Short mmCIF file of C-alpha atoms and ligand atoms in Angstrom, two decimals:
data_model
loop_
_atom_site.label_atom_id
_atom_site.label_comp_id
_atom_site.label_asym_id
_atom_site.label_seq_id
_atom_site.Cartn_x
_atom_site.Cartn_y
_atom_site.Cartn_z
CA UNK A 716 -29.83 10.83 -9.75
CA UNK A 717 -30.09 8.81 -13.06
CA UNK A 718 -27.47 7.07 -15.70
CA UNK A 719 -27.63 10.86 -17.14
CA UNK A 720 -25.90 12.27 -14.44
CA UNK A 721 -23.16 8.78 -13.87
CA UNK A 722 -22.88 10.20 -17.67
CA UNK A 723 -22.10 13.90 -16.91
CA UNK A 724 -19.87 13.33 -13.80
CA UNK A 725 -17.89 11.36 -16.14
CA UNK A 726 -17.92 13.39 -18.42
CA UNK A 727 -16.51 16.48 -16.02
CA UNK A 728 -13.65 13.63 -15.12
CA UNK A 729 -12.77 13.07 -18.49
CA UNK A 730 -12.21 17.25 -19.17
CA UNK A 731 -10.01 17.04 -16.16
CA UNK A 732 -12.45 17.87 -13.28
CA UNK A 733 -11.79 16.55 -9.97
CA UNK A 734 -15.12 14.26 -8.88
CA UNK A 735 -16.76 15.55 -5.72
CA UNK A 736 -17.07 13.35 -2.89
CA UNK A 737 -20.80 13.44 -3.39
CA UNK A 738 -20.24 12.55 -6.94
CA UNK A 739 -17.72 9.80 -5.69
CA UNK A 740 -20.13 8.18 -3.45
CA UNK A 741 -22.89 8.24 -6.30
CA UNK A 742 -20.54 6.41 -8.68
CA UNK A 743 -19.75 4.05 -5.92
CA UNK A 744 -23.02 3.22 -5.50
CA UNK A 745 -23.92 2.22 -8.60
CA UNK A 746 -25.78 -1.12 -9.53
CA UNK A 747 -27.09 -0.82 -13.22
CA UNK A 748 -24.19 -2.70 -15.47
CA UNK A 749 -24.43 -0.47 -17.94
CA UNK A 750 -23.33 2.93 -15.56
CA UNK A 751 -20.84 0.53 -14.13
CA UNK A 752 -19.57 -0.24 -17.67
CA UNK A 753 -19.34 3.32 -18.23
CA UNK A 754 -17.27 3.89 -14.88
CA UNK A 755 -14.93 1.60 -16.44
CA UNK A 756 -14.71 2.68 -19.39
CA UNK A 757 -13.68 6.33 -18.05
CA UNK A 758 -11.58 4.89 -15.79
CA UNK A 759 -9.42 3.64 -18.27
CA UNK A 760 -9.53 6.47 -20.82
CA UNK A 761 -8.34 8.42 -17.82
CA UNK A 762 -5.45 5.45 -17.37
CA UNK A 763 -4.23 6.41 -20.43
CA UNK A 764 -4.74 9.87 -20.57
CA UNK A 765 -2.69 9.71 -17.19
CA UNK A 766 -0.58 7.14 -17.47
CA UNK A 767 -0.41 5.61 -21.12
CA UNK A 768 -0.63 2.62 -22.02
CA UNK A 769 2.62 0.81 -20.98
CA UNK A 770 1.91 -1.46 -17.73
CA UNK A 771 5.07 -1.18 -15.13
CA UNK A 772 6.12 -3.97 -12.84
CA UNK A 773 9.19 -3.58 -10.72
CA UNK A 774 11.69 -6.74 -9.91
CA UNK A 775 11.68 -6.10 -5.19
CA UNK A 776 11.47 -8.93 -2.55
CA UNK A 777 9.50 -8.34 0.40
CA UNK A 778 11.31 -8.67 3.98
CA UNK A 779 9.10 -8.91 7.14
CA UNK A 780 11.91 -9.19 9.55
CA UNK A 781 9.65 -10.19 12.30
CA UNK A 782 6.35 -10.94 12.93
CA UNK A 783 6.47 -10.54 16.90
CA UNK A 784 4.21 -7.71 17.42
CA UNK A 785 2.22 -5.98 20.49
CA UNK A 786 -0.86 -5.20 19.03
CA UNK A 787 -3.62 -6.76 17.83
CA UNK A 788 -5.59 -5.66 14.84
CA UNK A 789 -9.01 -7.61 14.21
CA UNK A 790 -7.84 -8.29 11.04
CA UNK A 791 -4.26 -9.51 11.29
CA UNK A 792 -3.39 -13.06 10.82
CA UNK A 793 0.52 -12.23 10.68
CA UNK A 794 1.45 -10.97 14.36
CA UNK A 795 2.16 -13.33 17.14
CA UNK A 796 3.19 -12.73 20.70
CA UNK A 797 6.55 -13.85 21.49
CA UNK A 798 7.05 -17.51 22.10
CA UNK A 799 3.97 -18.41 20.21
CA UNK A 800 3.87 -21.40 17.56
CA UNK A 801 4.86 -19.72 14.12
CA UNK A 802 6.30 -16.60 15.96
CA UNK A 803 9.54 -15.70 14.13
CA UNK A 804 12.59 -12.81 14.46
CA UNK A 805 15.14 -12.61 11.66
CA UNK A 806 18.64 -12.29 12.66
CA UNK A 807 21.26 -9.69 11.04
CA UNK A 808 22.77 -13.16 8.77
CA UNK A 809 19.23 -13.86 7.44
CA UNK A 810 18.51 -10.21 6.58
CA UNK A 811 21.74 -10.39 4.64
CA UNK A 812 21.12 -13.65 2.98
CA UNK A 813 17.68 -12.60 2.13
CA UNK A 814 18.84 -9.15 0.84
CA UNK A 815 21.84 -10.91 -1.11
CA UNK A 816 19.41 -13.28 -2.56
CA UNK A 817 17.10 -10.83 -3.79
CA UNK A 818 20.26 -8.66 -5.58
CA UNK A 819 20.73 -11.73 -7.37
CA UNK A 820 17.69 -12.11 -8.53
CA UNK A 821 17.79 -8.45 -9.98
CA UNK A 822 15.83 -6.56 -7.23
CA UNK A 823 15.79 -3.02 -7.60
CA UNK A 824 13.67 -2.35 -4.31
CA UNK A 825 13.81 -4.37 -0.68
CA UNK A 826 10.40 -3.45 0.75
CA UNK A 827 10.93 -4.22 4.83
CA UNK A 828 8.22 -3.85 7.11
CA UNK A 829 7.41 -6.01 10.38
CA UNK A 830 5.45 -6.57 13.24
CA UNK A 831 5.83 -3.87 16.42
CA UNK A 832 8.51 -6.08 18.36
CA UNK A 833 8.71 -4.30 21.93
CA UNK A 834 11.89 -6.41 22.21
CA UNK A 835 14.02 -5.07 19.23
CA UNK A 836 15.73 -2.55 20.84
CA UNK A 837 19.44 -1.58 21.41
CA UNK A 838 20.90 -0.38 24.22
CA UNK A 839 17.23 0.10 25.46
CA UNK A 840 16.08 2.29 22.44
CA UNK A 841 13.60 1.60 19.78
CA UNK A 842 15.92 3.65 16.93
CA UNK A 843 19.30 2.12 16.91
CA UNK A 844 17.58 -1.11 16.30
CA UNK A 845 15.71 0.17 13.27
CA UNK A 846 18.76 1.96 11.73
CA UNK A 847 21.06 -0.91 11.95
CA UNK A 848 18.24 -2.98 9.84
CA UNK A 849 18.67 -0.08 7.22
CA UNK A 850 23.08 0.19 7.61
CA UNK A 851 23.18 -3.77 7.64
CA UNK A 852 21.25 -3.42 3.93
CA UNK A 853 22.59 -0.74 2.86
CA UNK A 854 26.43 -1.17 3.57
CA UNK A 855 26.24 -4.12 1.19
CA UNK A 856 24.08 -3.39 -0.97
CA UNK A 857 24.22 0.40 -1.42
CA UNK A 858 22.31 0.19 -4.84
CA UNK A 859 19.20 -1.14 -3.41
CA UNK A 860 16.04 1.15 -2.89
CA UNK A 861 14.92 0.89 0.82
CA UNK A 862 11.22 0.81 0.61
CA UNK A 863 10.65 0.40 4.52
CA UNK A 864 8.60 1.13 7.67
CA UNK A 865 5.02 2.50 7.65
CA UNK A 866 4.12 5.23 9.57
CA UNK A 867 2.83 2.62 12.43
CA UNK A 868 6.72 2.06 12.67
CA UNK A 869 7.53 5.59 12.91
CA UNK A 870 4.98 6.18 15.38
CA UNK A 871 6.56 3.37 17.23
CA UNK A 872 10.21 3.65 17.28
CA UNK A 873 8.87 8.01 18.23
CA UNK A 874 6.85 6.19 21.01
CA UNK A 875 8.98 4.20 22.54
CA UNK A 876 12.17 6.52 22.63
CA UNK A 877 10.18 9.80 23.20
CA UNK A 878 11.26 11.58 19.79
CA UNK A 879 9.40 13.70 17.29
CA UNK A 880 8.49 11.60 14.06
CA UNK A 881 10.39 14.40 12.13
CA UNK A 882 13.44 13.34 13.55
CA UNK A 883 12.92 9.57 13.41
CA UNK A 884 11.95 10.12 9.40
CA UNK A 885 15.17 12.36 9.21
CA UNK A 886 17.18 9.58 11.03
CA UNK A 887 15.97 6.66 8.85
CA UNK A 888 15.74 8.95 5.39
CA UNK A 889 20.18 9.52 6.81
CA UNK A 890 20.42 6.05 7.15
CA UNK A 891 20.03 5.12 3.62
CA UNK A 892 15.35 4.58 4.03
CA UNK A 893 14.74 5.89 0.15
CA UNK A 894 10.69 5.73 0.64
CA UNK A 895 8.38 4.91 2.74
CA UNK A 896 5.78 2.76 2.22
CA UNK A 897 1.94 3.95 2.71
CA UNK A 898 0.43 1.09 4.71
CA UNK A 899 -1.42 0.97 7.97
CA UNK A 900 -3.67 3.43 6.18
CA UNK A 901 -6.39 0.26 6.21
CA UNK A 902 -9.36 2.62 6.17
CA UNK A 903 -8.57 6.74 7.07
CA UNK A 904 -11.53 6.87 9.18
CA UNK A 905 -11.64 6.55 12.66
CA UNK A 906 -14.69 5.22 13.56
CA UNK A 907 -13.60 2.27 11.14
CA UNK A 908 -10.30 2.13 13.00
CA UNK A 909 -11.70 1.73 16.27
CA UNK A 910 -13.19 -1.44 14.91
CA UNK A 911 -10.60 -2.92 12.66
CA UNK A 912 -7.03 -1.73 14.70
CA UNK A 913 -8.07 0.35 17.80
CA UNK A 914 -4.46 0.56 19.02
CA UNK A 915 -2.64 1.32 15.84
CA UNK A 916 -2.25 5.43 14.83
CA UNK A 917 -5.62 7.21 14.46
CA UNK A 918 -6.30 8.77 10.87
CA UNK A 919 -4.94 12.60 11.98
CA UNK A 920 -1.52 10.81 12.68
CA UNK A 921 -1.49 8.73 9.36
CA UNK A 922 -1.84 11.52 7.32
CA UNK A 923 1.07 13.69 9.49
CA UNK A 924 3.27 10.71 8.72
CA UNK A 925 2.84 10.83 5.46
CA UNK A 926 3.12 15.05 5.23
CA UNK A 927 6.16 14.99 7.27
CA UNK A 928 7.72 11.87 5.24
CA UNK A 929 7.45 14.11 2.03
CA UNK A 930 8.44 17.51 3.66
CA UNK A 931 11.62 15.74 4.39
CA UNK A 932 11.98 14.47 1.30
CA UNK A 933 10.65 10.89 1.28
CA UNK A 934 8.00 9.85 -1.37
CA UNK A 935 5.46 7.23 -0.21
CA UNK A 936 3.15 4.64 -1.53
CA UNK A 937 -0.66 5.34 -0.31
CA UNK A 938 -2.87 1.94 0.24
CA UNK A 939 -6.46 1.60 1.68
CA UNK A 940 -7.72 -1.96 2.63
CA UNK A 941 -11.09 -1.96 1.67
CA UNK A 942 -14.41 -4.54 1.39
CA UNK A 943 -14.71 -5.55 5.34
CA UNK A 944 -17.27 -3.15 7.39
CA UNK A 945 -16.33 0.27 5.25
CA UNK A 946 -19.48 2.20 3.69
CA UNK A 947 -19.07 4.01 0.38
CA UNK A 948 -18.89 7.11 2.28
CA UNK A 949 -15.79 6.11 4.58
CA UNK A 950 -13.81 4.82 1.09
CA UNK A 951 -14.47 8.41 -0.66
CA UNK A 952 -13.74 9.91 2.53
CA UNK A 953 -10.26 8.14 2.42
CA UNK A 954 -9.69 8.78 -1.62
CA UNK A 955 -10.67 12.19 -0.26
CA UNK A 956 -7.82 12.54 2.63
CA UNK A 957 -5.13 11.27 0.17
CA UNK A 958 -6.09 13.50 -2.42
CA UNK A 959 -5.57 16.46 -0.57
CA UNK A 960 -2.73 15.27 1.21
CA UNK A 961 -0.88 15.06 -2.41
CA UNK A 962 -2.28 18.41 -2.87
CA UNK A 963 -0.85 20.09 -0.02
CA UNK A 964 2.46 18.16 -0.81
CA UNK A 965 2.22 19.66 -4.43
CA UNK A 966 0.41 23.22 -3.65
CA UNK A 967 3.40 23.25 -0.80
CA UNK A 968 6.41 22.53 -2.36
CA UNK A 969 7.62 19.68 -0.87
CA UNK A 970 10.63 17.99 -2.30
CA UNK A 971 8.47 14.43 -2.03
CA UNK A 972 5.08 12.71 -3.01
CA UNK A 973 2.46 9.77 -2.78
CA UNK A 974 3.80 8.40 -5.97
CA UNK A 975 1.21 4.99 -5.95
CA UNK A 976 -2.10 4.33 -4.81
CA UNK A 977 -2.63 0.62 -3.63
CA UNK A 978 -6.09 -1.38 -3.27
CA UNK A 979 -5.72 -4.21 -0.65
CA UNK A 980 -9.20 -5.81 -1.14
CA UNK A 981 -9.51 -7.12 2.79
CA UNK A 982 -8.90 -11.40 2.36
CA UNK A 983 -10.28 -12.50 5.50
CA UNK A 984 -9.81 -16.32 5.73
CA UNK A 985 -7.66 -16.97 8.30
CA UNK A 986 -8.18 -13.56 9.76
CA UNK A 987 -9.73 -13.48 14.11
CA UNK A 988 -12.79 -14.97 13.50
CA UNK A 989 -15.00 -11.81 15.24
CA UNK A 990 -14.12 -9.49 11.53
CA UNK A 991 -14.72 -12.46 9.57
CA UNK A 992 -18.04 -13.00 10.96
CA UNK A 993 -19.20 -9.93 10.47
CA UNK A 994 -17.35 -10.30 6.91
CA UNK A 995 -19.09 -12.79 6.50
CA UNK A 996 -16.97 -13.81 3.54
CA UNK A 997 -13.18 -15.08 2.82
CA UNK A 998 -11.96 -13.83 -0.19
CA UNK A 999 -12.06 -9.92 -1.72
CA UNK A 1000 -15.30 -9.96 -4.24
CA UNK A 1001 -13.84 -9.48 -7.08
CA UNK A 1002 -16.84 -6.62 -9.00
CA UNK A 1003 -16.88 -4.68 -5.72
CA UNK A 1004 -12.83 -4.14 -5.90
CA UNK A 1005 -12.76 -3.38 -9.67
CA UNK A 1006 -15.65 -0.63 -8.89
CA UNK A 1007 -13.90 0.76 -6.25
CA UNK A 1008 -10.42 0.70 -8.24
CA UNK A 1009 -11.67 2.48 -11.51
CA UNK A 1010 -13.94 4.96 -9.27
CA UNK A 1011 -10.16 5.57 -7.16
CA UNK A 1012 -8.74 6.01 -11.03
CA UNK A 1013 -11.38 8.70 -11.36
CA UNK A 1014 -11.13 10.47 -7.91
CA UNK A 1015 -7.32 10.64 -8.00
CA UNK A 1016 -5.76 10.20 -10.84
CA UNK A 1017 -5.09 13.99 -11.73
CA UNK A 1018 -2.90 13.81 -8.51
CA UNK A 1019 -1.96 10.11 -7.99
CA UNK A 1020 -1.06 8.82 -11.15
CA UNK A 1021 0.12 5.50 -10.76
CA UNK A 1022 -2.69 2.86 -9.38
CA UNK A 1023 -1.56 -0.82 -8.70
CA UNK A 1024 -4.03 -3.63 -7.89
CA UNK A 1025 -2.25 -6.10 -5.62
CA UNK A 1026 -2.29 -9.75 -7.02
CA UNK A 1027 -1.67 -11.31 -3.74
CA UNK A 1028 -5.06 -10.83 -2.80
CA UNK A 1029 -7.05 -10.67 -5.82
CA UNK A 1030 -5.26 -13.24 -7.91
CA UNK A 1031 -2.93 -12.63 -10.82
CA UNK A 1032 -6.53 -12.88 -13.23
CA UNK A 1033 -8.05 -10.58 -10.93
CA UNK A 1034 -4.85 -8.55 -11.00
CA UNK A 1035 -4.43 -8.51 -15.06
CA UNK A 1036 -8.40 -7.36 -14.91
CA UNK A 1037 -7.63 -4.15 -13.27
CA UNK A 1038 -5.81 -3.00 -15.45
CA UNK A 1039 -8.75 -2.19 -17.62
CA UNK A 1040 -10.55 -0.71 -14.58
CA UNK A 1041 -7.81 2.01 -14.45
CA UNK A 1042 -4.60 0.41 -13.32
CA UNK A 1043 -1.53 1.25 -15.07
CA UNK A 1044 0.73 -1.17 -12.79
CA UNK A 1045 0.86 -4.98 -11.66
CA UNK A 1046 3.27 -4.56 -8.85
CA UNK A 1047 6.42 -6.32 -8.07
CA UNK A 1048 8.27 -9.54 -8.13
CA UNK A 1049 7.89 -10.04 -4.19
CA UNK A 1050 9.99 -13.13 -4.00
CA UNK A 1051 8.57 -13.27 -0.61
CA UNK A 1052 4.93 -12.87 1.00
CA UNK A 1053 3.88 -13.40 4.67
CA UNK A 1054 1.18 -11.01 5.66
CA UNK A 1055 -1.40 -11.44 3.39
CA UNK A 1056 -0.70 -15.01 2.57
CA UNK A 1057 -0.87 -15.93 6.30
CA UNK A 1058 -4.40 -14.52 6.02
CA UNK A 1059 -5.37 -17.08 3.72
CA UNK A 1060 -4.71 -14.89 0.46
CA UNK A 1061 -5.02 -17.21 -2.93
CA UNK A 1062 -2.71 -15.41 -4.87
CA UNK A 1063 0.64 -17.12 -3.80
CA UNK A 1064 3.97 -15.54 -2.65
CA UNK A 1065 5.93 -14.67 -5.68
CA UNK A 1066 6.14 -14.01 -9.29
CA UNK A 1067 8.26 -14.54 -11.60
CA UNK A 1068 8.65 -11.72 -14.26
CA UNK A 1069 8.29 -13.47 -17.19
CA UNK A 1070 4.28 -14.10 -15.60
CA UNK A 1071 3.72 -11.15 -15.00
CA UNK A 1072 4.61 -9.66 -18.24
CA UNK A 1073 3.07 -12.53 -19.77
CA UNK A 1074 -0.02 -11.33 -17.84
CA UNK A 1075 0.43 -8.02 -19.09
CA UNK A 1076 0.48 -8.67 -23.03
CA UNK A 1077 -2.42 -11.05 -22.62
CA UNK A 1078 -4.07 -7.60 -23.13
CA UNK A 1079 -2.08 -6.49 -25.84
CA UNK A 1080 -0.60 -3.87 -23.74
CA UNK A 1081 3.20 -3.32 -23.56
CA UNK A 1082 5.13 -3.91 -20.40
CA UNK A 1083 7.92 -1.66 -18.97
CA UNK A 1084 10.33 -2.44 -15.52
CA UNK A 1085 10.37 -0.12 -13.31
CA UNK A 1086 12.26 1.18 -10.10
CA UNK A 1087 10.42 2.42 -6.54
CA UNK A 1088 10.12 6.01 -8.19
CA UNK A 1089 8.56 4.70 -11.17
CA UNK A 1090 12.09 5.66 -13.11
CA UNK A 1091 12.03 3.06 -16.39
CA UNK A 1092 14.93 0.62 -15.62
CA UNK A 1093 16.73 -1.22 -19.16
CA UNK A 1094 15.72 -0.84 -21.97
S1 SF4 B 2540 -1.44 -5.39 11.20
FE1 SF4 B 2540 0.65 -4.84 11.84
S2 SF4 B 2540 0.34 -3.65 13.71
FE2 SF4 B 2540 -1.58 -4.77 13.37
S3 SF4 B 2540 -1.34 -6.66 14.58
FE3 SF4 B 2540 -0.67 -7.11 12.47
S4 SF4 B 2540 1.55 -6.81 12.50
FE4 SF4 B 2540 0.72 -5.79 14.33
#
């Protein structure tokens, strides 16, 4: 195929037509600067088409209550066994102290995630532990949005007590959980998975998480962590899975939907050193993630609105650039960063707003704040 047809696939997007995942790989394998310039330039007509113009931000702190975890993905430079150097478990106090600290600093959202701790457990059950985290929050705090566990948790806590996810996503949605968010997706491919987290949920039991979570009423984030061993095939293949997951949630009925799409460009610094070999690189390059986020503006932005490029690991200038590859959000406040930082990410640990809307007018773009739902908050 030639520039002619980059030109009339675009073309197709910009009437409204959903790109095929032929068509997706084509664009995604494009060299010549000027096709890729045109790929961006869709990609953000489509941005505001979809979107407008207004870039959102939302004021949340990150909690990672523990970083204890039993497996072992090749990638992971967070997780430590217990009673290793660096290996930590917040107590109830800290939770609250970090929660109380982050209400102060006008958090809307607490996102909590952690490592899969085969210890925190009460009264031998996987559950009871993971609820009180939510009641302990939420008792004091009843105005905060609880943006917590991925479906690895779910799987877990459903594991290790012998439930049904539906009623560990009913439990934690009772508690006070208002979303959940959309990581451990890494890449929805399972030949990938086997290489980068062979112990962690295969692709089929991502995407029931995530159909469940929003048949009970629970919107989620969706996130792919792309630019390690991935081909252009396996990345449309995963645009393609979370496209028609939204699509069933829509076509069904369900009360609940992917409301974000997240790019984690894979930082691999400090990250076991048999990925980063065959990396063969440290930190995300920077064209390949900008392709891959306009062509993701392109492939799902008639059903996932709302794309966010994730400064931690691209940089707050690498950040402010996506959003003229088809990103219509810069993320959130954070307050707090352990995961990817721990990897050897660049992009530091927090933000203050006033950077991040500074970032955002340094295009000449107007900024809005924003809650979990993507509900304006002020004025
Ligand atoms: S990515 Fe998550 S599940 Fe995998 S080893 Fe790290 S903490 Fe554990």
């Amino acid at each position: 195929m030639k520039l002619k047809t980059v030109d009339a696939i675009l073309d197709r997007a910009l009437i409204g037509c959903d790109v095929s995942p032929e068509e997706g790989v084509f664009l995604l394998k494009q060299t010549d600067p000027k096709a890729i310039a045109a790929i961006q330039i869709t990609a953000d007509k489509l941005r505001h088409a979809q979107a407008g113009d207004t870039v959102t931000y939302i004021i949340n702190r990150n909690i990672n209550f523990t970083n204890i975890c039993e497996q072992h993905c090749s990638f992971c430079a967070f997780r430590r066994d217990d009673g290793d150097t660096g290996a930590y478990w917040l107590d109830w106090t800290q939770i609250l102290e970090k929660s109380q600290d982050a209400v102060k600093r006008g958090a809307t959202e607490i996102c909590m995630q952690g490592g899969l701790n085969p210890q925190a457990q009460i009264n031998g059950k996987s559950l009871p532990y993971y609820l009180k985290l939510v009641e302990t929050i939420k008792q004091e705090f009843p105005q905060i949005h609880l943006h917590a566990f991925s479906p690895q948790e779910v799987q877990f806590i459903a594991r290790v007590d012998g439930l049904e996810y539906v009623d560990v996503i009913a439990a934690l949605r009772d508690a006070g959980v208002g979303s959940m968010p959309g990581t451990a997706a890494e890449v929805l491919d399972d030949e990938v998975r086997r290489v980068l987290c062979p112990e962690k949920i295969n692709t089929a039991t991502w995407l029931e998480i995530i159909s469940t979570s929003h048949r009970l009423g629970l919107h989620t984030t969706s996130t792919m962590l792309s630019g390690h061993i991935e081909t252009p095939e396996q990345q449309i293949g995963h645009l393609e899975k979370l496209r028609s997951l939204q699509k069933t949630a829509i076509n069904q009925g369900y009360p609940a939907r992917i409301t974000e799409f997240i790019l984690l460009p894979f930082v691999g610094q400090e990250a076991p050193k048999s990925l980063r070999r065959r990396v063969g690189r440290d930190q995300p390059i920077l064209a390949d993630a900008l392709l891959l986020g306009a062509v993701a503006r392109i492939y799902l932005g008639n059903w996932i609105p709302n794309h966010q490029p994730s400064w931690v690991k691209l940089g707050l200038a690498g950040a402010t650039e996506a959003l003229t590859w088809g990103c219509n959000d810069i993320g959130g406040t954070l307050m707090e960063e352990h995961i990817t930082t721990m990897a050897g990410a660049l992009g530091g640990t927090c933000m203050e707003v006033e950077t991040l809307q500074a970032a955002i007018a340094s295009l000449g773009r107007p900024y809005q704040q924003r809650d979990t739902l993507y509900q304006k908050v002020g004025s």
